[in-house]
Amino acid sequence: MNTLIQELQNAQTSQELEAIRLKALGKKGIITQKFSELKSLEGQDKKNFAQEINEVKQKFESLYYLKKTELQTRELENSLQKEKIDVSLFQSQNHRSFGHPINYTKDRIIDYFMHLGYELCIGPLVEDDFHNFSALNLPEYHPARDMQDTFYFKDSMLLRTHTSPVQIRTMQTQTPPIKMICPGPTFRRDYDLTHTPMFHQVEGLVVDNGNKASFANLKYTLEDFLKHIFGDVKVRFRSSFFPFTEPSAEADISCVFCKGKGCRVCSDTGWLEVLGCGVVDEYVFEAVGYQNVSGYAFGMGIERLAMLTCGVNDLRSFFETDLRVLEQF
Ligand code: DAH
């Protein structure tokens, strides 16, 4: 019995301990065998012997459970130690990224406006003349309708040249107050260093009853938006012209490359144009049958914002699916 206890105490692993348990309490184990010796005894002898081996068995078992817990705890600690992950280890083949710069920029824009309660709207890519042009105060002989600029199908259908037709569709199906943004692809017959036939825009539209939606609201919203996207920049509004807004403006930010000092990217002006905006023209409200409302709208090119925030200087690299370029993001 003493050697059994000694062996139990010396066990170093759970397997060793299990072998000792079988040696003592298995079918042919030393303690088990002792019980079969009971058959040959009688009377008080039998009683005494039975008491003795039961005590031995109990002692062995309680020592065994103590040892078992001790070994299991030690083994768990060892494996936790071995399996510890060193998060500071350099991983050379790590291809995780924030995604394509266009999608990344688009998501940031959507996030900003959805937090302000704007509804996300989607419109068709194949549009009709009314939604893409006439309802936006671009009448029949307007130069923007030129065959040179627009991809036409039969029957005055076309690939939308901007996301502004979604303004019209939203107003036709909803009543004010409206707060919506619409991101998506747009198409023009253009291909050079700074233009691709397919590109992306985000349109924004706010309409409210009476004269609640003002140019001041527009200015505040866009200034805060541009600071959210570009960080610490100055924002200025320049008067401009769009057929669907009156008054109209373009927003510039101080050049993100030279901090406004003047460089090649900003043509030495210190400013970069980033979006168009304005107060919705009465003509547009008339086209959708709205009365006694006010509103403002804005539109921007996602590629331009992505180039400025991600430091990309050739627009075409966004569309060439060259992994060496995309992996940098
Ligand atoms: N649709 C214009 C474009 O494609 C962008 C734009 C300018 C949209 C002013 C607007 C706006 O909603 O108010 O260049």
mmCIF file of C-alpha atoms and ligand atoms in Angstrom:
data_model
loop_
_atom_site.group_PDB
_atom_site.id
_atom_site.type_symbol
_atom_site.label_atom_id
_atom_site.label_comp_id
_atom_site.label_asym_id
_atom_site.label_seq_id
_atom_site.Cartn_x
_atom_site.Cartn_y
_atom_site.Cartn_z
ATOM 1 C CA MET A 1 0.000 0.000 0.000
ATOM 2 C CA ASN A 2 2.799 2.373 0.878
ATOM 3 C CA THR A 3 4.475 1.889 -2.493
ATOM 4 C CA LEU A 4 1.156 2.630 -4.219
ATOM 5 C CA ILE A 5 0.850 5.898 -2.283
ATOM 6 C CA GLN A 6 4.485 6.697 -3.085
ATOM 7 C CA GLU A 7 3.917 6.111 -6.816
ATOM 8 C CA LEU A 8 0.752 8.220 -6.701
ATOM 9 C CA GLN A 9 2.635 11.074 -5.113
ATOM 10 C CA ASN A 10 5.390 10.882 -7.769
ATOM 11 C CA ALA A 11 3.050 10.893 -10.790
ATOM 12 C CA GLN A 12 3.942 13.719 -13.187
ATOM 13 C CA THR A 13 1.124 13.494 -15.733
ATOM 14 C CA SER A 14 -2.570 12.570 -15.854
ATOM 15 C CA GLN A 15 -1.682 9.461 -17.863
ATOM 16 C CA GLU A 16 0.770 8.258 -15.216
ATOM 17 C CA LEU A 17 -1.832 8.879 -12.534
ATOM 18 C CA GLU A 18 -4.466 6.914 -14.451
ATOM 19 C CA ALA A 19 -2.066 3.957 -14.763
ATOM 20 C CA ILE A 20 -1.597 3.953 -10.971
ATOM 21 C CA ARG A 21 -5.356 4.142 -10.394
ATOM 22 C CA LEU A 22 -5.823 1.041 -12.585
ATOM 23 C CA LYS A 23 -2.982 -0.705 -10.773
ATOM 24 C CA ALA A 24 -4.853 -0.154 -7.467
ATOM 25 C CA LEU A 25 -8.538 -0.170 -8.353
ATOM 26 C CA GLY A 26 -8.785 -1.740 -11.822
ATOM 27 C CA LYS A 27 -10.424 -5.182 -12.290
ATOM 28 C CA LYS A 28 -7.215 -6.924 -11.300
ATOM 29 C CA GLY A 29 -5.929 -4.034 -9.180
ATOM 30 C CA ILE A 30 -4.105 -4.592 -5.871
ATOM 31 C CA ILE A 31 -6.932 -3.195 -3.720
ATOM 32 C CA THR A 32 -9.649 -4.904 -5.777
ATOM 33 C CA GLN A 33 -7.880 -8.249 -5.278
ATOM 34 C CA LYS A 34 -7.930 -7.724 -1.514
ATOM 35 C CA PHE A 35 -11.734 -7.662 -1.616
ATOM 36 C CA SER A 36 -11.821 -11.133 -3.209
ATOM 37 C CA GLU A 37 -9.736 -12.459 -0.282
ATOM 38 C CA LEU A 38 -12.761 -11.701 1.947
ATOM 39 C CA LYS A 39 -14.487 -14.853 0.676
ATOM 40 C CA SER A 40 -12.012 -17.082 2.518
ATOM 41 C CA LEU A 41 -12.580 -15.370 5.882
ATOM 42 C CA GLU A 42 -15.380 -15.603 8.396
ATOM 43 C CA GLY A 43 -16.770 -13.966 11.520
ATOM 44 C CA GLN A 44 -14.860 -11.199 13.292
ATOM 45 C CA ASP A 45 -11.781 -11.718 11.049
ATOM 46 C CA LYS A 46 -13.875 -11.020 7.962
ATOM 47 C CA LYS A 47 -15.346 -7.913 9.577
ATOM 48 C CA ASN A 48 -11.938 -6.542 10.626
ATOM 49 C CA PHE A 49 -10.361 -7.208 7.258
ATOM 50 C CA ALA A 50 -13.268 -5.633 5.395
ATOM 51 C CA GLN A 51 -12.995 -2.485 7.531
ATOM 52 C CA GLU A 52 -9.236 -2.367 6.956
ATOM 53 C CA ILE A 53 -9.387 -2.587 3.150
ATOM 54 C CA ASN A 54 -12.257 -0.105 2.960
ATOM 55 C CA GLU A 55 -10.130 2.384 4.879
ATOM 56 C CA VAL A 56 -7.193 1.724 2.528
ATOM 57 C CA LYS A 57 -9.464 2.213 -0.473
ATOM 58 C CA GLN A 58 -10.856 5.479 0.882
ATOM 59 C CA LYS A 59 -7.386 6.826 1.667
ATOM 60 C CA PHE A 60 -6.153 5.947 -1.801
ATOM 61 C CA GLU A 61 -9.172 7.528 -3.449
ATOM 62 C CA SER A 62 -8.947 10.804 -1.545
ATOM 63 C CA LEU A 63 -5.221 11.118 -2.305
ATOM 64 C CA TYR A 64 -5.955 10.219 -5.901
ATOM 65 C CA TYR A 65 -8.540 13.054 -6.330
ATOM 66 C CA LEU A 66 -6.217 15.595 -4.751
ATOM 67 C CA LYS A 67 -3.420 14.618 -7.092
ATOM 68 C CA LYS A 68 -5.747 14.585 -10.083
ATOM 69 C CA THR A 69 -6.865 18.191 -9.472
ATOM 70 C CA GLU A 70 -3.280 19.291 -8.951
ATOM 71 C CA LEU A 71 -2.077 17.703 -12.216
ATOM 72 C CA GLN A 72 -5.044 18.992 -14.263
ATOM 73 C CA THR A 73 -4.500 22.539 -13.041
ATOM 74 C CA ARG A 74 -0.813 22.361 -13.870
ATOM 75 C CA GLU A 75 -1.500 20.920 -17.329
ATOM 76 C CA LEU A 76 -4.088 23.618 -18.110
ATOM 77 C CA GLU A 77 -1.662 26.350 -17.079
ATOM 78 C CA ASN A 78 1.049 24.844 -19.271
ATOM 79 C CA SER A 79 -1.170 24.671 -22.338
ATOM 80 C CA LEU A 80 -2.415 28.239 -21.799
ATOM 81 C CA GLN A 81 1.180 29.368 -21.591
ATOM 82 C CA LYS A 82 2.112 27.558 -24.821
ATOM 83 C CA GLU A 83 -0.930 28.700 -26.810
ATOM 84 C CA LYS A 84 -0.575 32.361 -25.889
ATOM 85 C CA ILE A 85 -0.836 34.586 -29.003
ATOM 86 C CA ASP A 86 1.762 37.289 -29.406
ATOM 87 C CA VAL A 87 -0.279 40.064 -31.068
ATOM 88 C CA SER A 88 2.836 42.154 -31.625
ATOM 89 C CA LEU A 89 4.386 39.530 -33.946
ATOM 90 C CA PHE A 90 4.990 40.823 -37.507
ATOM 91 C CA GLN A 91 2.721 39.173 -40.067
ATOM 92 C CA SER A 92 4.237 39.647 -43.507
ATOM 93 C CA GLN A 93 1.381 38.165 -45.571
ATOM 94 C CA ASN A 94 -1.350 40.321 -44.082
ATOM 95 C CA HIS A 95 -3.724 41.370 -46.882
ATOM 96 C CA ARG A 96 -6.488 42.877 -44.779
ATOM 97 C CA SER A 97 -7.343 46.407 -45.834
ATOM 98 C CA PHE A 98 -10.079 48.986 -45.498
ATOM 99 C CA GLY A 99 -11.390 48.006 -48.916
ATOM 100 C CA HIS A 100 -11.413 49.800 -52.249
ATOM 101 C CA PRO A 101 -10.901 53.564 -51.750
ATOM 102 C CA ILE A 102 -14.127 54.346 -53.630
ATOM 103 C CA ASN A 103 -16.245 52.114 -51.368
ATOM 104 C CA TYR A 104 -14.404 53.273 -48.272
ATOM 105 C CA THR A 105 -15.032 56.939 -49.120
ATOM 106 C CA LYS A 106 -18.640 56.254 -50.103
ATOM 107 C CA ASP A 107 -19.255 54.495 -46.766
ATOM 108 C CA ARG A 108 -17.787 57.411 -44.823
ATOM 109 C CA ILE A 109 -20.082 59.852 -46.637
ATOM 110 C CA ILE A 110 -23.145 57.635 -46.088
ATOM 111 C CA ASP A 111 -22.257 57.199 -42.396
ATOM 112 C CA TYR A 112 -22.048 60.934 -41.839
ATOM 113 C CA PHE A 113 -25.435 61.732 -43.361
ATOM 114 C CA MET A 114 -27.266 58.719 -41.956
ATOM 115 C CA HIS A 115 -26.200 59.804 -38.477
ATOM 116 C CA LEU A 116 -27.997 63.085 -39.202
ATOM 117 C CA GLY A 117 -31.145 61.151 -40.110
ATOM 118 C CA TYR A 118 -30.887 61.281 -43.913
ATOM 119 C CA GLU A 119 -32.614 58.434 -45.749
ATOM 120 C CA LEU A 120 -30.507 56.368 -48.143
ATOM 121 C CA CYS A 121 -32.130 56.306 -51.615
ATOM 122 C CA ILE A 122 -31.195 54.430 -54.769
ATOM 123 C CA GLY A 123 -32.363 55.290 -58.282
ATOM 124 C CA PRO A 124 -32.158 53.545 -61.676
ATOM 125 C CA LEU A 125 -28.984 53.809 -63.771
ATOM 126 C CA VAL A 126 -30.979 53.819 -67.013
ATOM 127 C CA GLU A 127 -33.021 57.010 -66.855
ATOM 128 C CA ASP A 128 -35.476 58.883 -69.005
ATOM 129 C CA ASP A 129 -35.044 62.379 -70.335
ATOM 130 C CA PHE A 130 -37.585 63.872 -67.903
ATOM 131 C CA HIS A 131 -35.854 62.762 -64.687
ATOM 132 C CA ASN A 132 -32.269 63.268 -65.859
ATOM 133 C CA PHE A 133 -32.797 66.606 -67.655
ATOM 134 C CA SER A 134 -36.152 68.401 -68.084
ATOM 135 C CA ALA A 135 -37.402 68.190 -64.504
ATOM 136 C CA LEU A 136 -34.029 69.555 -63.411
ATOM 137 C CA ASN A 137 -34.473 72.644 -65.565
ATOM 138 C CA LEU A 138 -32.151 71.393 -68.317
ATOM 139 C CA PRO A 139 -34.395 72.089 -71.323
ATOM 140 C CA GLU A 140 -34.264 70.497 -74.746
ATOM 141 C CA TYR A 141 -31.369 72.426 -76.266
ATOM 142 C CA HIS A 142 -29.236 72.616 -73.162
ATOM 143 C CA PRO A 143 -25.564 71.807 -73.967
ATOM 144 C CA ALA A 144 -25.404 69.163 -71.175
ATOM 145 C CA ARG A 145 -27.691 67.002 -73.318
ATOM 146 C CA ASP A 146 -25.114 66.871 -76.083
ATOM 147 C CA MET A 147 -24.565 63.480 -77.760
ATOM 148 C CA GLN A 148 -20.885 64.056 -76.960
ATOM 149 C CA ASP A 149 -21.574 63.926 -73.225
ATOM 150 C CA THR A 150 -24.428 61.448 -72.789
ATOM 151 C CA PHE A 151 -24.799 57.735 -73.558
ATOM 152 C CA TYR A 152 -28.202 57.469 -75.272
ATOM 153 C CA PHE A 153 -30.415 54.436 -75.889
ATOM 154 C CA LYS A 154 -33.488 54.408 -78.124
ATOM 155 C CA ASP A 155 -36.637 56.406 -77.190
ATOM 156 C CA SER A 156 -34.859 59.153 -75.188
ATOM 157 C CA MET A 157 -33.611 56.678 -72.620
ATOM 158 C CA LEU A 158 -30.055 57.213 -71.399
ATOM 159 C CA LEU A 159 -27.446 56.284 -68.787
ATOM 160 C CA ARG A 160 -27.879 58.850 -66.018
ATOM 161 C CA THR A 161 -25.229 61.565 -66.240
ATOM 162 C CA HIS A 162 -25.538 62.522 -62.549
ATOM 163 C CA THR A 163 -27.356 61.366 -59.385
ATOM 164 C CA SER A 164 -29.658 64.422 -59.423
ATOM 165 C CA PRO A 165 -32.582 62.529 -61.095
ATOM 166 C CA VAL A 166 -32.985 60.693 -57.761
ATOM 167 C CA GLN A 167 -34.048 64.062 -56.249
ATOM 168 C CA ILE A 168 -36.949 64.121 -58.689
ATOM 169 C CA ARG A 169 -37.920 60.474 -58.076
ATOM 170 C CA THR A 170 -37.829 60.974 -54.292
ATOM 171 C CA MET A 171 -40.021 64.098 -54.427
ATOM 172 C CA GLN A 172 -42.476 62.343 -56.740
ATOM 173 C CA THR A 173 -43.006 59.526 -54.263
ATOM 174 C CA GLN A 174 -42.714 61.283 -50.882
ATOM 175 C CA THR A 175 -44.064 64.372 -49.175
ATOM 176 C CA PRO A 176 -41.944 66.900 -47.245
ATOM 177 C CA PRO A 177 -40.104 66.905 -44.925
ATOM 178 C CA ILE A 178 -37.475 64.990 -46.929
ATOM 179 C CA LYS A 179 -33.840 64.371 -46.063
ATOM 180 C CA MET A 180 -32.142 61.977 -48.421
ATOM 181 C CA ILE A 181 -28.797 61.042 -49.903
ATOM 182 C CA CYS A 182 -28.230 58.943 -52.964
ATOM 183 C CA PRO A 183 -24.823 57.466 -53.802
ATOM 184 C CA GLY A 184 -24.199 55.560 -57.020
ATOM 185 C CA PRO A 185 -22.570 55.208 -60.434
ATOM 186 C CA THR A 186 -23.023 57.861 -63.133
ATOM 187 C CA PHE A 187 -21.927 57.885 -66.782
ATOM 188 C CA ARG A 188 -20.504 60.367 -69.281
ATOM 189 C CA ARG A 189 -18.669 60.015 -72.585
ATOM 190 C CA ASP A 190 -15.307 61.134 -71.261
ATOM 191 C CA TYR A 191 -11.951 59.426 -70.916
ATOM 192 C CA ASP A 192 -8.681 61.110 -69.974
ATOM 193 C CA LEU A 193 -6.379 61.628 -66.973
ATOM 194 C CA THR A 194 -9.134 63.086 -64.811
ATOM 195 C CA HIS A 195 -12.282 61.507 -66.349
ATOM 196 C CA THR A 196 -13.591 57.951 -66.751
ATOM 197 C CA PRO A 197 -16.847 56.995 -68.564
ATOM 198 C CA MET A 198 -18.224 55.579 -65.307
ATOM 199 C CA PHE A 199 -17.728 57.427 -62.033
ATOM 200 C CA HIS A 200 -19.590 57.858 -58.756
ATOM 201 C CA GLN A 201 -21.533 60.696 -57.194
ATOM 202 C CA VAL A 202 -23.454 61.323 -53.994
ATOM 203 C CA GLU A 203 -26.522 63.513 -54.158
ATOM 204 C CA GLY A 204 -28.155 65.121 -51.149
ATOM 205 C CA LEU A 205 -31.590 66.741 -50.884
ATOM 206 C CA VAL A 206 -33.441 68.396 -48.024
ATOM 207 C CA VAL A 207 -37.003 69.716 -48.466
ATOM 208 C CA ASP A 208 -39.205 71.181 -45.755
ATOM 209 C CA ASN A 209 -42.536 72.982 -45.546
ATOM 210 C CA GLY A 210 -42.664 76.800 -45.738
ATOM 211 C CA ASN A 211 -39.235 78.407 -45.699
ATOM 212 C CA LYS A 212 -37.658 76.203 -43.042
ATOM 213 C CA ALA A 213 -34.814 74.812 -45.202
ATOM 214 C CA SER A 214 -32.412 77.670 -45.834
ATOM 215 C CA PHE A 215 -29.053 78.312 -47.428
ATOM 216 C CA ALA A 216 -27.679 78.849 -43.896
ATOM 217 C CA ASN A 217 -28.638 75.238 -42.975
ATOM 218 C CA LEU A 218 -26.971 74.015 -46.175
ATOM 219 C CA LYS A 219 -23.794 75.949 -45.449
ATOM 220 C CA TYR A 220 -23.547 74.720 -41.864
ATOM 221 C CA THR A 221 -24.190 71.073 -42.824
ATOM 222 C CA LEU A 222 -21.652 71.001 -45.644
ATOM 223 C CA GLU A 223 -18.965 72.805 -43.685
ATOM 224 C CA ASP A 224 -19.286 70.301 -40.845
ATOM 225 C CA PHE A 225 -19.369 67.408 -43.333
ATOM 226 C CA LEU A 226 -16.188 68.535 -45.118
ATOM 227 C CA LYS A 227 -14.350 68.945 -41.810
ATOM 228 C CA HIS A 228 -15.490 65.448 -40.824
ATOM 229 C CA ILE A 229 -14.080 63.989 -44.063
ATOM 230 C CA PHE A 230 -10.906 66.074 -44.468
ATOM 231 C CA GLY A 231 -10.039 66.972 -40.882
ATOM 232 C CA ASP A 232 -8.596 70.363 -40.131
ATOM 233 C CA VAL A 233 -9.327 72.314 -43.369
ATOM 234 C CA LYS A 234 -10.792 75.712 -44.171
ATOM 235 C CA VAL A 235 -14.045 75.719 -46.148
ATOM 236 C CA ARG A 236 -15.299 78.465 -48.459
ATOM 237 C CA PHE A 237 -18.365 78.855 -50.670
ATOM 238 C CA ARG A 238 -18.100 80.493 -54.097
ATOM 239 C CA SER A 239 -21.160 81.523 -56.063
ATOM 240 C CA SER A 240 -21.710 79.389 -59.143
ATOM 241 C CA PHE A 241 -24.453 78.202 -61.501
ATOM 242 C CA PHE A 242 -26.513 75.010 -61.799
ATOM 243 C CA PRO A 243 -29.828 74.965 -63.688
ATOM 244 C CA PHE A 244 -31.602 73.170 -60.788
ATOM 245 C CA THR A 245 -30.521 75.466 -57.925
ATOM 246 C CA GLU A 246 -30.820 79.216 -57.372
ATOM 247 C CA PRO A 247 -28.680 80.583 -55.812
ATOM 248 C CA SER A 248 -25.955 78.003 -56.496
ATOM 249 C CA ALA A 249 -22.506 77.619 -55.017
ATOM 250 C CA GLU A 250 -19.408 75.504 -55.149
ATOM 251 C CA ALA A 251 -17.593 74.566 -51.950
ATOM 252 C CA ASP A 252 -13.793 74.589 -51.784
ATOM 253 C CA ILE A 253 -11.505 73.288 -49.056
ATOM 254 C CA SER A 254 -8.006 74.612 -48.350
ATOM 255 C CA CYS A 255 -5.552 72.408 -50.273
ATOM 256 C CA VAL A 256 -4.863 69.218 -48.292
ATOM 257 C CA PHE A 257 -1.398 68.886 -49.865
ATOM 258 C CA CYS A 258 0.128 72.355 -49.316
ATOM 259 C CA LYS A 259 -2.203 73.492 -46.495
ATOM 260 C CA GLY A 260 -3.304 76.471 -48.578
ATOM 261 C CA LYS A 261 0.153 77.758 -49.516
ATOM 262 C CA GLY A 262 -0.204 76.939 -53.214
ATOM 263 C CA CYS A 263 1.096 73.884 -55.108
ATOM 264 C CA ARG A 264 0.739 71.996 -58.412
ATOM 265 C CA VAL A 265 -2.402 70.102 -57.267
ATOM 266 C CA CYS A 266 -4.339 73.279 -56.387
ATOM 267 C CA SER A 267 -2.823 75.210 -59.344
ATOM 268 C CA ASP A 268 -1.213 77.586 -56.849
ATOM 269 C CA THR A 269 -4.581 78.819 -55.596
ATOM 270 C CA GLY A 270 -4.412 77.126 -52.169
ATOM 271 C CA TRP A 271 -8.007 75.860 -52.697
ATOM 272 C CA LEU A 272 -9.590 72.661 -54.029
ATOM 273 C CA GLU A 273 -13.143 72.508 -55.363
ATOM 274 C CA VAL A 274 -15.027 69.560 -53.832
ATOM 275 C CA LEU A 275 -18.779 69.885 -54.404
ATOM 276 C CA GLY A 276 -21.698 71.754 -55.949
ATOM 277 C CA CYS A 277 -24.785 72.881 -54.053
ATOM 278 C CA GLY A 278 -27.595 75.384 -53.844
ATOM 279 C CA VAL A 279 -31.166 76.235 -52.960
ATOM 280 C CA VAL A 280 -33.597 74.110 -54.992
ATOM 281 C CA ASP A 281 -34.955 76.142 -57.937
ATOM 282 C CA GLU A 282 -38.697 76.876 -57.953
ATOM 283 C CA TYR A 283 -38.835 75.328 -61.435
ATOM 284 C CA VAL A 284 -37.821 71.934 -59.993
ATOM 285 C CA PHE A 285 -40.555 72.084 -57.322
ATOM 286 C CA GLU A 286 -43.066 72.960 -60.050
ATOM 287 C CA ALA A 287 -41.971 69.923 -62.112
ATOM 288 C CA VAL A 288 -42.825 67.577 -59.221
ATOM 289 C CA GLY A 289 -45.988 69.462 -58.175
ATOM 290 C CA TYR A 290 -44.695 70.861 -54.850
ATOM 291 C CA GLN A 291 -45.978 74.180 -53.455
ATOM 292 C CA ASN A 292 -44.993 76.287 -50.426
ATOM 293 C CA VAL A 293 -41.829 74.354 -49.696
ATOM 294 C CA SER A 294 -38.144 75.204 -49.499
ATOM 295 C CA GLY A 295 -35.108 73.017 -49.976
ATOM 296 C CA TYR A 296 -31.454 72.666 -50.704
ATOM 297 C CA ALA A 297 -29.363 70.139 -52.589
ATOM 298 C CA PHE A 298 -25.761 69.158 -53.086
ATOM 299 C CA GLY A 299 -23.752 66.799 -55.248
ATOM 300 C CA MET A 300 -20.184 65.558 -55.172
ATOM 301 C CA GLY A 301 -17.877 63.153 -56.997
ATOM 302 C CA ILE A 302 -16.731 60.241 -54.834
ATOM 303 C CA GLU A 303 -13.560 59.677 -56.917
ATOM 304 C CA ARG A 304 -12.429 63.232 -56.280
ATOM 305 C CA LEU A 305 -12.937 62.916 -52.525
ATOM 306 C CA ALA A 306 -11.215 59.507 -52.520
ATOM 307 C CA MET A 307 -8.213 60.869 -54.456
ATOM 308 C CA LEU A 308 -7.796 63.711 -51.979
ATOM 309 C CA THR A 309 -8.263 61.649 -48.804
ATOM 310 C CA CYS A 310 -6.273 58.575 -49.921
ATOM 311 C CA GLY A 311 -3.496 60.490 -51.715
ATOM 312 C CA VAL A 312 -4.082 58.948 -55.178
ATOM 313 C CA ASN A 313 -3.081 61.130 -58.132
ATOM 314 C CA ASP A 314 -4.217 59.090 -61.142
ATOM 315 C CA LEU A 315 -7.960 58.485 -61.362
ATOM 316 C CA ARG A 316 -7.519 55.468 -63.628
ATOM 317 C CA SER A 317 -5.693 53.485 -60.935
ATOM 318 C CA PHE A 318 -9.056 53.124 -59.148
ATOM 319 C CA PHE A 319 -10.416 51.054 -62.036
ATOM 320 C CA GLU A 320 -7.412 49.061 -63.224
ATOM 321 C CA THR A 321 -7.705 46.439 -60.431
ATOM 322 C CA ASP A 322 -3.921 46.374 -60.084
ATOM 323 C CA LEU A 323 -3.347 44.529 -56.790
ATOM 324 C CA ARG A 324 -0.066 46.379 -56.190
ATOM 325 C CA VAL A 325 -2.029 49.634 -56.012
ATOM 326 C CA LEU A 326 -5.025 48.296 -54.090
ATOM 327 C CA GLU A 327 -2.897 46.475 -51.513
ATOM 328 C CA GLN A 328 -1.584 49.816 -50.278
ATOM 329 C CA PHE A 329 -4.955 50.609 -48.718
HETATM 330 N N1 DAH B 1 -25.463 67.250 -60.648
HETATM 331 C C1 DAH B 1 -24.266 68.073 -60.553
HETATM 332 C C2 DAH B 1 -23.174 67.486 -61.429
HETATM 333 O O1 DAH B 1 -23.294 66.423 -61.899
HETATM 334 C C3 DAH B 1 -23.782 68.120 -59.133
HETATM 335 C C4 DAH B 1 -24.694 68.952 -58.279
HETATM 336 C C5 DAH B 1 -24.492 70.298 -58.134
HETATM 337 C C6 DAH B 1 -25.758 68.373 -57.639
HETATM 338 C C7 DAH B 1 -25.322 71.088 -57.367
HETATM 339 C C8 DAH B 1 -26.610 69.146 -56.856
HETATM 340 C C9 DAH B 1 -26.375 70.516 -56.739
HETATM 341 O O2 DAH B 1 -27.646 68.647 -56.199
HETATM 342 O O3 DAH B 1 -27.183 71.245 -55.971
HETATM 343 O O4 DAH B 1 -22.165 68.127 -61.613
#
